[in-house]
Short mmCIF file of C-alpha atoms in Angstrom, two decimals:
data_model
loop_
_atom_site.label_atom_id
_atom_site.label_comp_id
_atom_site.label_asym_id
_atom_site.label_seq_id
_atom_site.Cartn_x
_atom_site.Cartn_y
_atom_site.Cartn_z
CA MET A 1 40.49 4.17 -6.39
CA THR A 2 41.84 2.17 -3.50
CA THR A 3 40.72 1.44 0.00
CA HIS A 4 43.00 0.78 2.89
CA GLU A 5 42.86 -1.14 6.10
CA THR A 6 41.49 1.73 8.14
CA GLY A 7 38.61 2.30 5.71
CA VAL A 8 35.32 0.60 4.96
CA ASN A 9 36.92 -2.81 4.55
CA ALA A 10 38.83 -2.66 7.80
CA PRO A 11 37.99 -5.62 10.04
CA PRO A 12 35.73 -6.09 11.90
CA ARG A 13 33.58 -4.20 9.41
CA ALA A 14 31.60 -6.02 6.74
CA ARG A 15 34.01 -6.60 3.86
CA LEU A 16 32.94 -6.22 0.27
CA PRO A 17 34.79 -7.07 -2.93
CA VAL A 18 34.32 -3.55 -4.35
CA PRO A 19 34.91 -0.09 -2.82
CA THR A 20 31.28 0.94 -3.34
CA LEU A 21 28.08 -0.74 -4.40
CA ARG A 22 26.60 2.47 -5.68
CA ALA A 23 25.44 1.87 -9.23
CA ASP A 24 24.10 5.36 -9.92
CA ARG A 25 26.14 8.07 -11.66
CA TRP A 26 27.71 9.39 -8.46
CA TRP A 27 30.72 10.58 -10.46
CA LEU A 28 28.67 13.01 -12.54
CA GLY A 29 28.42 15.73 -9.88
CA PRO A 30 32.18 15.91 -9.21
CA ALA A 31 32.91 15.77 -12.94
CA LEU A 32 30.59 18.69 -13.67
CA THR A 33 32.05 20.65 -10.75
CA VAL A 34 35.61 20.16 -11.99
CA THR A 35 34.56 21.22 -15.48
CA GLY A 36 32.67 24.31 -14.33
CA LEU A 37 35.29 25.55 -11.89
CA THR A 38 38.13 24.91 -14.34
CA ILE A 39 36.38 26.89 -17.07
CA PHE A 40 35.91 29.81 -14.71
CA VAL A 41 39.46 29.75 -13.34
CA VAL A 42 41.00 29.62 -16.83
CA TYR A 43 38.74 32.38 -18.16
CA ALA A 44 39.14 34.62 -15.11
CA THR A 45 42.92 34.21 -15.03
CA PHE A 46 43.22 35.07 -18.69
CA ARG A 47 41.01 38.10 -18.40
CA ALA A 48 42.55 39.38 -15.17
CA PHE A 49 45.98 39.48 -16.78
CA GLN A 50 44.93 40.47 -20.30
CA GLN A 51 44.85 44.16 -19.35
CA ALA A 52 42.79 45.08 -22.39
CA HIS A 53 39.14 45.35 -23.50
CA TYR A 54 37.87 46.06 -20.00
CA PHE A 55 36.25 49.47 -20.44
CA VAL A 56 33.80 50.99 -22.90
CA ALA A 57 34.45 54.72 -22.63
CA GLU A 58 31.42 55.65 -24.77
CA TYR A 59 28.96 54.16 -22.26
CA HIS A 60 31.19 53.95 -19.19
CA TYR A 61 30.95 50.16 -18.94
CA LEU A 62 33.65 48.72 -16.65
CA THR A 63 33.89 44.95 -16.34
CA PRO A 64 33.78 43.61 -12.75
CA PHE A 65 37.11 41.82 -13.37
CA TYR A 66 38.78 45.26 -13.51
CA SER A 67 36.88 46.99 -10.73
CA PRO A 68 38.15 49.05 -9.05
CA CYS A 69 40.67 49.89 -11.76
CA VAL A 70 43.56 51.29 -9.71
CA SER A 71 46.62 50.52 -11.81
CA LEU A 72 48.69 53.20 -13.46
CA GLY A 73 47.91 51.32 -16.66
CA CYS A 74 44.15 51.93 -16.33
CA THR A 75 42.33 54.30 -18.60
CA GLU A 76 41.76 57.49 -16.65
CA GLU A 77 37.97 57.47 -17.17
CA ALA A 78 37.78 53.93 -15.79
CA SER A 79 39.66 54.83 -12.61
CA LEU A 80 37.00 56.09 -10.24
CA PHE A 81 39.16 55.51 -7.17
CA GLY A 82 42.54 56.80 -8.35
CA ARG A 83 45.51 55.03 -9.92
CA PHE A 84 48.29 53.94 -7.62
CA LEU A 85 49.33 50.34 -8.42
CA PRO A 86 52.35 49.90 -10.70
CA ASP A 87 51.56 48.99 -14.28
CA HIS A 88 53.08 45.53 -14.56
CA PRO A 89 51.94 42.51 -16.64
CA LEU A 90 51.78 40.33 -13.52
CA ILE A 91 49.73 42.80 -11.47
CA PRO A 92 46.03 42.79 -12.42
CA TYR A 93 44.48 46.23 -12.71
CA ALA A 94 42.02 45.29 -9.96
CA ALA A 95 44.65 43.70 -7.72
CA VAL A 96 43.13 45.35 -4.65
CA SER A 97 39.85 43.43 -5.03
CA LEU A 98 40.48 40.22 -6.98
CA PRO A 99 42.52 38.39 -4.29
CA PHE A 100 39.80 39.02 -1.70
CA LEU A 101 37.05 37.91 -4.06
CA LEU A 102 39.04 34.78 -4.85
CA LEU A 103 39.55 34.04 -1.15
CA PHE A 104 35.89 34.78 -0.43
CA ARG A 105 34.89 32.08 -2.89
CA MET A 106 37.68 29.69 -1.90
CA THR A 107 36.67 29.77 1.76
CA CYS A 108 32.93 29.80 1.00
CA TYR A 109 31.16 26.87 2.68
CA TYR A 110 29.55 25.82 -0.58
CA TYR A 111 32.72 25.96 -2.69
CA ARG A 112 34.57 24.08 0.03
CA LYS A 113 32.09 21.26 -0.31
CA ALA A 114 32.40 21.46 -4.09
CA TYR A 115 36.17 21.29 -4.35
CA TYR A 116 36.71 18.93 -1.42
CA ARG A 117 34.44 16.51 -3.20
CA SER A 118 35.45 17.02 -6.81
CA PHE A 119 39.13 17.98 -6.76
CA TRP A 120 40.31 16.38 -3.53
CA LEU A 121 37.86 13.42 -3.61
CA SER A 122 37.34 13.73 0.10
CA PRO A 123 34.88 12.11 -0.43
CA PRO A 124 34.02 12.04 -4.16
CA ALA A 125 30.41 11.18 -3.27
CA CYS A 126 28.52 9.96 -0.23
CA ALA A 127 29.43 6.39 0.77
CA VAL A 128 32.15 6.28 -1.90
CA PRO A 129 35.58 5.73 -0.31
CA GLU A 130 38.13 8.49 -0.54
CA PRO A 131 41.63 7.59 -1.74
CA HIS A 132 43.60 9.28 1.04
CA ARG A 133 45.42 7.38 3.76
CA LYS A 134 45.14 10.16 6.33
CA TYR A 135 42.55 12.80 6.98
CA THR A 136 42.74 15.73 9.37
CA GLY A 137 40.04 17.93 7.89
CA GLU A 138 40.23 21.60 8.75
CA THR A 139 42.19 21.14 11.96
CA ARG A 140 45.62 22.11 10.63
CA PHE A 141 47.36 24.75 8.54
CA PRO A 142 46.51 25.71 5.84
CA LEU A 143 42.89 24.51 5.96
CA ILE A 144 42.39 25.88 9.46
CA LEU A 145 42.44 29.30 7.76
CA GLN A 146 39.01 28.48 6.31
CA ASN A 147 37.80 29.78 9.67
CA ILE A 148 38.47 33.39 8.68
CA HIS A 149 35.87 33.25 5.92
CA ARG A 150 33.91 36.07 7.57
CA TYR A 151 36.68 38.58 6.84
CA PHE A 152 36.56 37.80 3.16
CA PHE A 153 32.80 38.21 3.39
CA TYR A 154 33.31 41.73 4.72
CA ALA A 155 35.77 42.45 1.87
CA ALA A 156 33.33 41.01 -0.68
CA GLY A 157 30.66 43.33 0.69
CA ILE A 158 32.89 46.34 0.05
CA VAL A 159 33.63 45.15 -3.49
CA ALA A 160 29.90 44.63 -4.08
CA VAL A 161 29.36 48.29 -3.12
CA ILE A 162 32.02 49.30 -5.66
CA ASN A 163 30.41 47.10 -8.33
CA THR A 164 27.05 48.70 -7.57
CA TYR A 165 28.60 52.14 -7.97
CA ASP A 166 30.07 51.04 -11.32
CA ALA A 167 26.67 49.86 -12.50
CA ILE A 168 25.04 53.17 -11.51
CA VAL A 169 27.79 55.30 -13.02
CA ALA A 170 27.36 53.40 -16.28
CA PHE A 171 24.00 55.10 -16.80
CA GLN A 172 25.87 58.38 -17.21
CA SER A 173 27.83 58.26 -20.42
CA PRO A 174 29.76 61.31 -21.74
CA SER A 175 26.73 62.22 -23.86
CA GLY A 176 24.34 62.14 -20.87
CA PHE A 177 21.90 59.56 -19.48
CA GLY A 178 21.76 56.37 -21.46
CA LEU A 179 20.43 52.84 -21.22
CA GLY A 180 21.75 49.89 -23.15
CA LEU A 181 21.93 46.12 -22.92
CA GLY A 182 25.26 46.57 -21.13
CA ASN A 183 23.50 48.49 -18.34
CA VAL A 184 20.96 45.70 -17.93
CA ILE A 185 23.71 43.08 -17.81
CA LEU A 186 25.69 45.10 -15.25
CA LEU A 187 22.60 45.59 -13.09
CA VAL A 188 21.57 41.93 -13.17
CA ASN A 189 25.14 40.91 -12.41
CA VAL A 190 25.45 43.21 -9.42
CA ALA A 191 22.03 42.18 -8.07
CA LEU A 192 23.05 38.53 -8.23
CA LEU A 193 26.42 39.33 -6.66
CA TRP A 194 24.59 40.92 -3.74
CA ALA A 195 22.31 37.89 -3.47
CA TYR A 196 25.30 35.55 -3.39
CA THR A 197 27.23 37.71 -0.91
CA LEU A 198 24.28 38.11 1.45
CA SER A 199 23.42 34.41 1.28
CA CYS A 200 26.83 33.58 2.76
CA HIS A 201 26.82 31.41 5.88
CA SER A 202 29.07 33.90 7.68
CA CYS A 203 26.59 36.66 6.86
CA ARG A 204 23.82 34.50 8.31
CA HIS A 205 25.86 34.06 11.48
CA VAL A 206 26.79 37.72 11.82
CA ILE A 207 23.28 38.98 11.11
CA GLY A 208 21.62 36.90 13.79
CA GLY A 209 22.73 33.29 13.79
CA ARG A 210 25.09 33.88 16.69
CA LEU A 211 22.23 34.92 18.98
CA LYS A 212 20.63 32.62 21.54
CA HIS A 213 17.58 34.78 22.07
CA PHE A 214 15.91 35.86 18.85
CA SER A 215 13.02 37.29 20.85
CA LYS A 216 15.30 39.93 22.37
CA HIS A 217 16.49 41.06 18.92
CA PRO A 218 13.41 41.17 16.65
CA VAL A 219 15.07 43.21 13.89
CA ARG A 220 18.10 40.93 13.69
CA TYR A 221 15.80 37.92 13.80
CA TRP A 222 13.79 39.31 10.89
CA LEU A 223 16.99 39.92 8.94
CA TRP A 224 18.21 36.42 9.83
CA THR A 225 15.05 34.86 8.40
CA LYS A 226 15.58 36.76 5.13
CA VAL A 227 19.27 35.83 4.92
CA SER A 228 18.30 32.23 5.75
CA LEU A 229 15.95 32.22 2.77
CA LEU A 230 18.79 33.35 0.53
CA ASN A 231 21.18 30.95 2.25
CA GLY A 232 19.01 28.06 1.13
CA ARG A 233 19.93 29.04 -2.43
CA HIS A 234 23.63 29.60 -1.74
CA MET A 235 24.81 26.82 -4.03
CA GLU A 236 22.64 27.98 -6.93
CA LEU A 237 23.76 31.58 -6.43
CA ALA A 238 27.40 30.49 -6.30
CA TRP A 239 27.11 28.92 -9.74
CA ILE A 240 24.85 31.56 -11.25
CA THR A 241 27.21 34.36 -10.26
CA LEU A 242 30.19 32.56 -11.79
CA GLY A 243 28.17 32.49 -15.00
CA THR A 244 26.98 36.09 -14.83
CA LEU A 245 30.49 37.34 -14.01
CA MET A 246 31.86 35.65 -17.12
CA LEU A 247 28.90 36.76 -19.24
CA THR A 248 29.17 40.37 -18.07
CA ASP A 249 32.89 40.46 -18.65
CA PHE A 250 32.59 38.77 -22.03
CA TYR A 251 29.91 41.20 -23.23
CA ILE A 252 31.93 44.23 -22.18
CA ALA A 253 35.09 42.74 -23.72
CA MET A 254 33.23 42.22 -27.00
CA VAL A 255 31.88 45.77 -27.02
CA ALA A 256 35.21 47.26 -25.91
CA GLY A 257 37.05 45.26 -28.55
CA GLY A 258 34.70 46.52 -31.27
CA VAL A 259 33.50 42.99 -32.09
CA ILE A 260 29.86 43.91 -31.37
CA SER A 261 28.00 47.13 -30.71
CA ASP A 262 26.03 47.73 -27.55
CA VAL A 263 22.28 47.46 -28.00
CA ARG A 264 21.02 50.90 -26.97
CA PHE A 265 17.51 51.59 -25.69
CA ILE A 266 18.05 55.22 -24.65
CA GLY A 267 20.91 57.55 -25.58
CA MET B 1 1.04 -6.98 -8.75
CA SER B 2 3.65 -9.41 -7.41
CA TYR B 3 6.96 -10.39 -8.93
CA ILE B 4 10.08 -12.28 -7.96
CA GLY B 5 12.77 -9.77 -7.06
CA LYS B 6 16.50 -10.39 -7.18
CA PHE B 7 18.40 -9.60 -3.98
CA ARG B 8 22.01 -9.77 -2.85
CA VAL B 9 22.32 -9.69 0.91
CA TRP B 10 25.56 -9.57 2.89
CA ARG B 11 25.81 -12.59 5.17
CA GLY B 12 28.58 -13.09 7.67
CA ASP B 13 30.15 -11.73 10.82
CA ALA B 14 33.30 -10.00 12.01
CA ASN B 15 35.42 -12.88 10.77
CA GLY B 16 34.24 -12.51 7.20
CA GLY B 17 31.26 -12.82 4.93
CA SER B 18 30.00 -12.39 1.42
CA LEU B 19 27.08 -11.25 -0.69
CA GLU B 20 24.57 -14.03 -1.22
CA ASP B 21 21.93 -14.12 -3.94
CA TYR B 22 18.26 -14.66 -3.22
CA GLN B 23 15.04 -14.49 -5.19
CA VAL B 24 12.15 -13.25 -3.08
CA GLU B 25 8.53 -12.43 -3.79
CA VAL B 26 7.78 -8.71 -3.87
CA ASN B 27 4.24 -7.35 -3.54
CA GLU B 28 2.79 -3.98 -4.41
CA GLY B 29 3.31 -1.29 -1.77
CA GLU B 30 6.13 -3.07 0.04
CA VAL B 31 9.38 -1.65 1.34
CA VAL B 32 12.79 -3.32 1.45
CA LEU B 33 12.30 -4.33 5.08
CA ASP B 34 9.13 -6.26 4.13
CA VAL B 35 11.13 -8.27 1.62
CA ILE B 36 13.95 -8.87 4.09
CA HIS B 37 11.36 -10.20 6.54
CA ARG B 38 9.91 -12.49 3.84
CA LEU B 39 13.42 -13.70 3.06
CA GLN B 40 13.91 -14.42 6.75
CA ALA B 41 10.57 -16.23 6.99
CA THR B 42 10.95 -18.36 3.88
CA GLN B 43 14.59 -18.94 2.98
CA ALA B 44 17.04 -17.64 5.57
CA PRO B 45 15.65 -18.07 9.09
CA ASP B 46 19.04 -17.29 10.59
CA LEU B 47 19.33 -13.91 8.85
CA ALA B 48 20.07 -11.26 11.49
CA VAL B 49 18.35 -7.91 11.00
CA ARG B 50 17.60 -5.16 13.51
CA TRP B 51 14.20 -3.49 13.21
CA ASN B 52 11.42 -2.17 15.36
CA CYS B 53 8.75 0.32 14.27
CA LYS B 54 8.58 -0.14 10.47
CA ALA B 55 7.54 3.51 10.30
CA GLY B 56 10.80 5.42 10.00
CA LYS B 57 10.71 6.61 13.59
CA CYS B 58 12.83 4.20 15.63
CA GLY B 59 16.01 4.35 13.53
CA SER B 60 16.73 0.63 13.94
CA CYS B 61 16.75 -0.74 10.38
CA SER B 62 19.61 1.36 9.02
CA ALA B 63 21.51 -0.39 6.25
CA GLU B 64 23.00 0.28 2.84
CA ILE B 65 20.80 -0.40 -0.15
CA ASN B 66 22.60 -0.44 -3.48
CA GLY B 67 25.48 1.23 -1.69
CA LYS B 68 23.45 4.11 -0.25
CA PRO B 69 22.82 4.48 3.47
CA ARG B 70 19.05 4.15 3.91
CA LEU B 71 16.37 3.01 6.33
CA MET B 72 15.06 -0.31 5.01
CA CYS B 73 11.55 0.50 6.21
CA MET B 74 11.49 3.78 4.27
CA THR B 75 12.84 2.47 0.98
CA ARG B 76 9.95 1.61 -1.30
CA MET B 77 10.36 -1.32 -3.65
CA SER B 78 8.53 0.74 -6.28
CA THR B 79 11.65 2.91 -6.61
CA PHE B 80 13.47 -0.05 -8.23
CA SER B 81 12.77 -1.73 -11.53
CA GLU B 82 11.59 -5.35 -11.40
CA ASP B 83 14.69 -6.70 -13.14
CA GLU B 84 17.11 -4.78 -10.91
CA THR B 85 19.25 -6.66 -8.42
CA ILE B 86 18.97 -4.96 -5.05
CA THR B 87 21.99 -5.20 -2.79
CA VAL B 88 21.54 -4.91 0.96
CA THR B 89 24.56 -4.63 3.25
CA PRO B 90 25.08 -3.57 6.84
CA MET B 91 26.32 -0.06 7.64
CA ARG B 92 29.99 -0.01 6.79
CA ALA B 93 31.33 2.53 9.25
CA PHE B 94 30.68 0.25 12.20
CA SER B 95 31.79 -3.21 13.25
CA VAL B 96 29.50 -5.91 11.97
CA ILE B 97 28.00 -8.28 14.53
CA ARG B 98 26.17 -10.52 12.13
CA ASP B 99 24.56 -10.15 8.71
CA LEU B 100 22.80 -6.76 8.67
CA VAL B 101 23.36 -5.97 12.34
CA THR B 102 26.22 -3.68 13.36
CA ASP B 103 27.69 -2.61 16.65
CA VAL B 104 26.76 1.06 17.04
CA SER B 105 28.11 1.45 20.59
CA TYR B 106 30.60 4.08 19.30
CA ASN B 107 27.63 6.42 19.06
CA TYR B 108 26.52 5.83 22.62
CA GLU B 109 30.04 6.43 23.88
CA LYS B 110 30.09 9.76 22.04
CA ALA B 111 26.62 10.62 23.34
CA ARG B 112 27.84 10.23 26.90
CA MET B 113 30.63 12.73 26.23
CA VAL B 114 28.16 15.56 25.57
CA PRO B 115 27.45 17.46 28.80
CA SER B 116 23.74 17.59 29.47
CA PHE B 117 21.49 20.66 29.38
CA GLN B 118 22.53 23.26 31.97
CA PRO B 119 19.68 25.60 32.89
CA PRO B 120 20.24 28.84 34.83
CA LYS B 121 20.89 28.15 38.50
CA ASP B 122 18.14 30.51 39.63
CA LEU B 123 15.46 28.64 37.70
CA ALA B 124 13.78 25.58 39.12
CA PRO B 125 12.16 22.90 36.96
CA GLY B 126 8.72 24.19 36.02
CA GLU B 127 9.89 27.80 35.86
CA TYR B 128 11.42 27.58 32.39
CA ARG B 129 9.82 30.08 30.01
CA MET B 130 10.90 30.43 26.40
CA GLN B 131 9.56 32.13 23.30
CA GLN B 132 8.71 29.81 20.44
CA VAL B 133 10.93 31.83 18.15
CA ASP B 134 13.89 31.04 20.43
CA VAL B 135 13.44 27.28 20.47
CA GLU B 136 12.57 26.67 16.83
CA ARG B 137 16.17 26.16 15.76
CA SER B 138 16.78 23.55 18.45
CA GLN B 139 13.50 21.82 17.69
CA GLU B 140 14.61 20.93 14.19
CA PHE B 141 17.42 18.87 15.67
CA ARG B 142 15.03 17.12 18.06
CA LYS B 143 13.54 15.33 15.05
CA CYS B 144 16.62 13.10 15.02
CA ILE B 145 15.66 9.41 15.36
CA GLU B 146 19.25 8.31 15.96
CA CYS B 147 19.40 5.95 13.02
CA PHE B 148 23.11 6.85 12.75
CA LEU B 149 22.99 6.99 8.97
CA CYS B 150 24.74 10.37 9.15
CA GLN B 151 27.46 8.84 11.29
CA ASN B 152 27.73 5.92 8.90
CA THR B 153 28.12 8.04 5.79
CA CYS B 154 30.50 10.62 7.26
CA HIS B 155 33.81 9.92 5.54
CA VAL B 156 35.78 11.25 8.52
CA ILE B 157 35.15 7.99 10.36
CA ARG B 158 33.82 5.80 7.56
CA ASP B 159 37.11 5.97 5.68
CA HIS B 160 39.36 6.60 8.69
CA GLU B 161 38.79 4.35 11.68
CA GLU B 162 41.66 6.13 13.42
CA ASN B 163 39.60 9.33 13.63
CA LYS B 164 36.90 7.78 15.82
CA PRO B 165 38.52 8.76 19.15
CA ALA B 166 38.83 12.41 18.06
CA PHE B 167 35.62 12.89 16.10
CA SER B 168 32.08 12.49 17.38
CA GLY B 169 30.32 12.69 14.04
CA PRO B 170 27.49 14.88 12.76
CA ARG B 171 24.82 13.48 15.07
CA PHE B 172 26.60 14.57 18.23
CA LEU B 173 27.99 17.80 16.86
CA MET B 174 24.37 18.56 16.04
CA ARG B 175 23.45 17.74 19.65
CA ILE B 176 26.09 20.21 20.83
CA ALA B 177 24.74 22.83 18.41
CA GLU B 178 21.23 22.16 19.71
CA LEU B 179 22.33 22.89 23.26
CA GLU B 180 24.54 25.82 22.23
CA MET B 181 21.53 27.44 20.55
CA HIS B 182 19.15 26.58 23.40
CA PRO B 183 17.95 29.82 24.98
CA LEU B 184 18.18 28.45 28.51
CA ASP B 185 21.42 26.52 28.29
CA THR B 186 24.13 28.40 30.16
CA ALA B 187 27.17 26.34 29.15
CA ASP B 188 29.67 27.53 26.58
CA ARG B 189 30.18 24.52 24.34
CA ARG B 190 32.37 26.05 21.63
CA ASP B 191 35.74 24.86 22.89
CA LEU B 192 34.23 21.49 23.69
CA ALA B 193 32.95 21.13 20.13
CA GLN B 194 36.36 21.88 18.67
CA ASP B 195 38.63 20.14 21.16
CA GLU B 196 36.70 17.15 22.45
CA HIS B 197 34.35 16.38 19.58
CA GLY B 198 36.50 17.24 16.57
CA LEU B 199 34.36 19.83 14.80
CA GLY B 200 37.44 20.86 12.79
CA TYR B 201 37.49 17.45 11.11
CA CYS B 202 34.18 18.20 9.40
CA ASN B 203 34.78 19.46 5.88
CA ILE B 204 31.10 20.21 5.35
CA THR B 205 30.64 17.92 2.35
CA LYS B 206 27.00 17.47 3.39
CA CYS B 207 26.67 13.70 3.13
CA CYS B 208 25.07 13.69 6.58
CA THR B 209 22.36 16.00 5.28
CA GLU B 210 21.89 13.94 2.13
CA VAL B 211 21.17 10.70 3.98
CA CYS B 212 19.12 12.05 6.91
CA PRO B 213 15.70 10.34 6.71
CA GLU B 214 14.17 13.13 8.80
CA GLY B 215 15.34 15.80 6.37
CA ILE B 216 17.26 17.71 9.04
CA HIS B 217 19.58 20.32 7.54
CA ILE B 218 22.45 19.06 9.64
CA THR B 219 25.22 20.88 7.79
CA ASP B 220 23.58 24.22 7.11
CA ASN B 221 21.69 24.60 10.38
CA ALA B 222 23.92 22.83 12.91
CA LEU B 223 27.48 22.18 11.75
CA ILE B 224 28.19 25.42 9.87
CA PRO B 225 26.57 27.64 12.54
CA MET B 226 28.64 25.75 15.11
CA LYS B 227 31.79 26.27 13.03
CA GLU B 228 30.97 29.97 12.86
CA ARG B 229 30.51 30.14 16.62
CA VAL B 230 33.83 28.37 17.15
CA ALA B 231 35.46 30.73 14.63
CA GLY B 232 34.11 33.64 16.66
CA ARG B 233 35.71 32.29 19.79
CA ARG B 234 38.94 30.80 18.47
CA TYR B 235 39.88 32.27 15.11
CA ASP B 236 38.41 35.77 14.86
CA PRO B 237 41.25 38.19 15.73
CA VAL B 238 38.87 41.09 16.40
CA VAL B 239 36.74 39.06 18.80
CA TRP B 240 39.88 37.70 20.41
CA LEU B 241 41.19 41.22 20.95
CA GLY B 242 37.83 42.37 22.29
CA ASN B 243 37.76 39.48 24.73
CA LYS B 244 41.28 40.33 25.91
CA LEU B 245 40.61 44.06 26.26
CA PHE B 246 37.19 43.82 27.87
CA ARG B 247 37.63 40.46 29.65
CA ARG B 248 34.54 39.05 28.01
CA ASN B 249 33.77 35.37 28.14
CA ARG B 250 31.16 35.32 25.38
CA ALA B 251 31.48 36.74 21.90
#
């Protein structure tokens, strides 16, 4: 890592022989972030384009990575919203939702912090010099587009409704009402997805943060306090939901692929 | 229980300097500032250090301890092991004057750029009435002691001196947010925040929040809400269209 003459060693600042005097493991956080995000991106990319093992017809389990399943290649029972996208190896079956979910997470205030620090090293950690000669932040294209995060929040809300519908529909298998481990996993996943979506900073702003007078809007203020509580856990929810999305998808893929059988409690 | 602690303190001025080693007595219950004072009293009478209240409320003794921006008076010696060498340097985002004292006038210049509170014209002083629920958000920001540790750690100016004219730093963006959220402030400060104070430079990496000795949630409660308000005015196409169609000034 290098410093330059406009950075911390630029005269007339106090010059030091090393870029940082931090002796703690400041590099651990960025390293873990890179590892975690890379695992998710690789897994999600593979699964989104695999176009197999996404639906368990017997129990009506549909993985969130394929919801809504709107490709002509989708199994008919899995397509609750019609099939209209061309069946092509480069077009994911859920191509109407996945790009918006990806952009929702990419423009999320927490993930921005995470990848600015870990992938772009801007900065890698507090009081550790960044390696870039110039910095313009989010003032120019393309990073200025981070400002439209709220629209991806709205889209994510719609997808969360669809995921909720999927989780409810999964209780009704062809043989009638049923309850299995897959249902529990789908329900937990969708509950956490809602928690992550509602804890979004844009949601906090839209719900009531933009107001100057809370006292004139008691209902919005009450909602704002609840969203603020969730917002305090936004980072945790961001990571937990990455994990539950992969876990949910993996479980359904295993059941759909016949590797394991669903643990059934009822039906 | 006393022991002899190992310290490395930056000594010098704008023309240059270096880390110098000292061994200083450390007593139970002391903070770094106590040891710096003992060093000044016993071995380095010409050591320059800025301090005032010794209680974490004046914001004077900001420095970097083992590379982390901290208040010297709020850093307990008990958080270090006895054989650890503790390095104390001045804040590195600002020009050094001498030893641990830096020139923080950049902050005062930025402070002067923030237009003051603008109450409604039909209200005279003494007639202001506000609900507690309306002022709570702004009150969090009033805890700021202006130690400028957030300014010091913000990489936008710490690593890029050239950004100082365009960027006011988290402390003053928080001041703008405080006024923007104030129930009786009538000014619209969103364009000002973006154009004059460089809110767009902030990439919300939260170092300001991490180092704040008052525990103010600068990023989550001031900078991001301010970014959202600016987005509503400048980058939200629906709001923009609504403003055009209905000639609204406020979102």
